[in-house]
RNA sequence: GGAAGUUUAGCUCAGUUGGUAGAGUCCCUGCCUUACAAGCAGGUUGUCAUAGGUUCGAGUCCUAUAACUUCCACCA
């Protein structure tokens, strides 16, 4: 037999689970069940492979699913992947670049072929990875955001919202990525502070009387200026309003207008207004009836309106323009200034605000409903604080720009008539204009924002738009487990679209998992090269080790540190469990007969472990119900290692090794029963090894069993054994302090009236601390006395010896007792405490005080 | 500019409704005891960030401060 646990058989075990249909909901097998439990998996992007954050996220989902399955619920966990429109397209373009290709050279159809091939490769890899992690999701229901059923859902929802006027097309200022050459939603723009400059530029008055100085961070947009705005309250400019200034290098006259948007105290108090390239300026321009002038091409280069700068990039244009302005003596001054710049969240290029014709979704009403879901408590976000973030975003929501100038994604189902300009939205291909009857129809080139299909995920995965049994059984879903960074992108939008389309909030709970950091606290990422590859860890240590280590000590929703070192520490526990199983096997192999037991035959130690098991189970159930997986894991850890392995196994060994066959059989039967309950407690967390060990003791699958149960709880026996354990500790301590070799047999002296308790402990005392006999009469010779919760006890001094050490020890002990007595006294002497504190607390403290006083007396007597 | 989180033993972190501070690891001591040396038994280690307040009693509630982290935000 191997000495330690080596993970090996995981793939084989997984296959057996799948082959036996264990991941399918009970209802699929025609089993009538009451409560249903469902989770939809946040679909990983097919951009690459899983990282450690996915491993955490999916482990948590698997724990919840397996736990609830064992609790008898009708469980469904739907897996899937996301086409990740822009992210994947960026990756494919990168790959093409290596071949010297561009997507334009390839053409739309060829490009899409590549994208589907990409999906086959990476989507497939992701599924394999989820399987090796042990995820018990129903693969037959696996969904992809671009597969046919999901396409149908997208078309149907788009059409419905368009018909209701909630989806519309319009010219608005949007975020443009010059690299991806597409519009982006506000949520897809990352703002980063960068050091830059505030350029003070002179705009000469048209009448030749001096100039006006404007301050700007973006001089290159000057060609698109339509006016200069000042605050109406600003006395400096009061007489300038209505005058004309000359736009440098363009030599065009533009007016000075007043607008309260301008802050007097910032810069020069005069702002150049460029409606086509700034969202605020856009609003100002609108107020003053000045049309925007777009001065850039879609690749971020300047267009013909920039005159001699035509064709330069934004950056080059700026450099050259500043030089030219300097030469023309039109630069007043240059101040260093920190500016927050928007970047594309996929390619990190600086985003350009541009006016563009795009498709939008009106979010106003849906946002209100989504807010109500949280306010009413129908939707619970854990931790609570995240609700605030969610709320805040919804309150300030703007219409969602849903069109993207990309190829990989759901093509917008809008059709235009080339002859009459009519727009038609249809779920089916349109070939004829419903207005003029023309056959010259072309479909919208744009695709939808990838988050559009994601927003439908909770019901599109369950069969929408068909009215399926899955929707009936599993929608709304129970819990969504996800990371905080997609609360806007995804969670809020799912809530909005689900309530809109299905009339229901899509899940009851949203559990936020923390961010995994490296051992120095840095966020794991490819760029920092500090990522831990989950597959590498699984290959090396097994999925159970990874899962366990991701959960242990990972406080709810907190970011936490993870490293290979942590795995090495945490997997000791798994080994411990394995070794306990090995011990049980050994015991069983040396025992004859059926391993049954009667509840009436339980001895005091059995009753103790069942009481502990009972308490552990009810704690674990409580924690799991409040989705506090970390607390559940550490509670199980504590029960298994401390209470079962360190205490019960040792306490029951005398019985397991008993000469009495009946007694032996009984002890092994209990040991087995408790151990199997441990496997059940642990199965949702470390499914592979528990399933493997279980097969050594029972037939069938552990994952199909119902969750752990205890025979019962026994208050008296629990108390007594707690006392015996503390007595054992005390004797061990004495033995250690006096350097008494383990082989030395000792005599224990006890009071006659404690005989009933001591008798019950006699066997374990003899085995665990080598007490050879107990006497109930005070011997003539000197003794070492000590007080334990079991009573006043003593050992023969002749057997233990060493005066100095004894004195040292007693003095130390006395100090501790005195200290505690003093603290207690202060409280018990405080009349306020005595009147206001709860009675049971006072009684407890009084009892403790009495016990300590007795100990003190005993120690003092010995010291004399 | 707003908002949130974190601050507890050398390290990594628990601490559920206020009731004399916990785990793992590290370190020290003794054990290769017939499940496990990836182990067993025992031991040391804390102004619970700082300053106030509420309370009979505060790691826990309130207020302010500091450091770190994160999110949101259009101030040219």
PDB file of N, CA and C in Angstrom, chain A residues 7 534-543:
ATOM      1  N   UNK A   7      -2.675  11.648  -6.327  1.00  0.00           N
ATOM      2  CA  UNK A   7      -3.842  11.779  -7.193  1.00  0.00           C
ATOM      3  C   UNK A   7      -3.550  11.162  -8.549  1.00  0.00           C
ATOM      4  N   UNK A 534      -3.908  26.667 -13.631  1.00  0.00           N
ATOM      5  CA  UNK A 534      -4.646  25.638 -12.889  1.00  0.00           C
ATOM      6  C   UNK A 534      -4.374  24.230 -13.401  1.00  0.00           C
ATOM      7  N   UNK A 535      -4.163  24.115 -14.699  1.00  0.00           N
ATOM      8  CA  UNK A 535      -3.950  22.780 -15.256  1.00  0.00           C
ATOM      9  C   UNK A 535      -2.609  22.199 -14.798  1.00  0.00           C
ATOM     10  N   UNK A 536      -1.646  23.071 -14.725  1.00  0.00           N
ATOM     11  CA  UNK A 536      -0.338  22.624 -14.245  1.00  0.00           C
ATOM     12  C   UNK A 536      -0.454  22.112 -12.805  1.00  0.00           C
ATOM     13  N   UNK A 537      -1.211  22.866 -12.000  1.00  0.00           N
ATOM     14  CA  UNK A 537      -1.412  22.477 -10.602  1.00  0.00           C
ATOM     15  C   UNK A 537      -2.166  21.154 -10.518  1.00  0.00           C
ATOM     16  N   UNK A 538      -3.204  21.027 -11.344  1.00  0.00           N
ATOM     17  CA  UNK A 538      -3.995  19.794 -11.319  1.00  0.00           C
ATOM     18  C   UNK A 538      -3.130  18.603 -11.715  1.00  0.00           C
ATOM     19  N   UNK A 539      -2.319  18.784 -12.757  1.00  0.00           N
ATOM     20  CA  UNK A 539      -1.449  17.683 -13.188  1.00  0.00           C
ATOM     21  C   UNK A 539      -0.480  17.275 -12.089  1.00  0.00           C
ATOM     22  N   UNK A 540      -0.052  18.262 -11.345  1.00  0.00           N
ATOM     23  CA  UNK A 540       0.974  18.007 -10.334  1.00  0.00           C
ATOM     24  C   UNK A 540       0.393  17.467  -9.030  1.00  0.00           C
ATOM     25  N   UNK A 541      -0.691  18.110  -8.582  1.00  0.00           N
ATOM     26  CA  UNK A 541      -1.195  17.787  -7.242  1.00  0.00           C
ATOM     27  C   UNK A 541      -2.609  17.225  -7.225  1.00  0.00           C
ATOM     28  N   UNK A 542      -3.276  17.253  -8.374  1.00  0.00           N
ATOM     29  CA  UNK A 542      -4.657  16.790  -8.406  1.00  0.00           C
ATOM     30  C   UNK A 542      -5.640  17.936  -8.242  1.00  0.00           C
ATOM     31  N   UNK A 543      -6.825  17.733  -8.833  1.00  0.00           N
ATOM     32  CA  UNK A 543      -7.845  18.777  -8.785  1.00  0.00           C
ATOM     33  C   UNK A 543      -8.311  19.036  -7.352  1.00  0.00           C
TER      34      UNK A 543
END
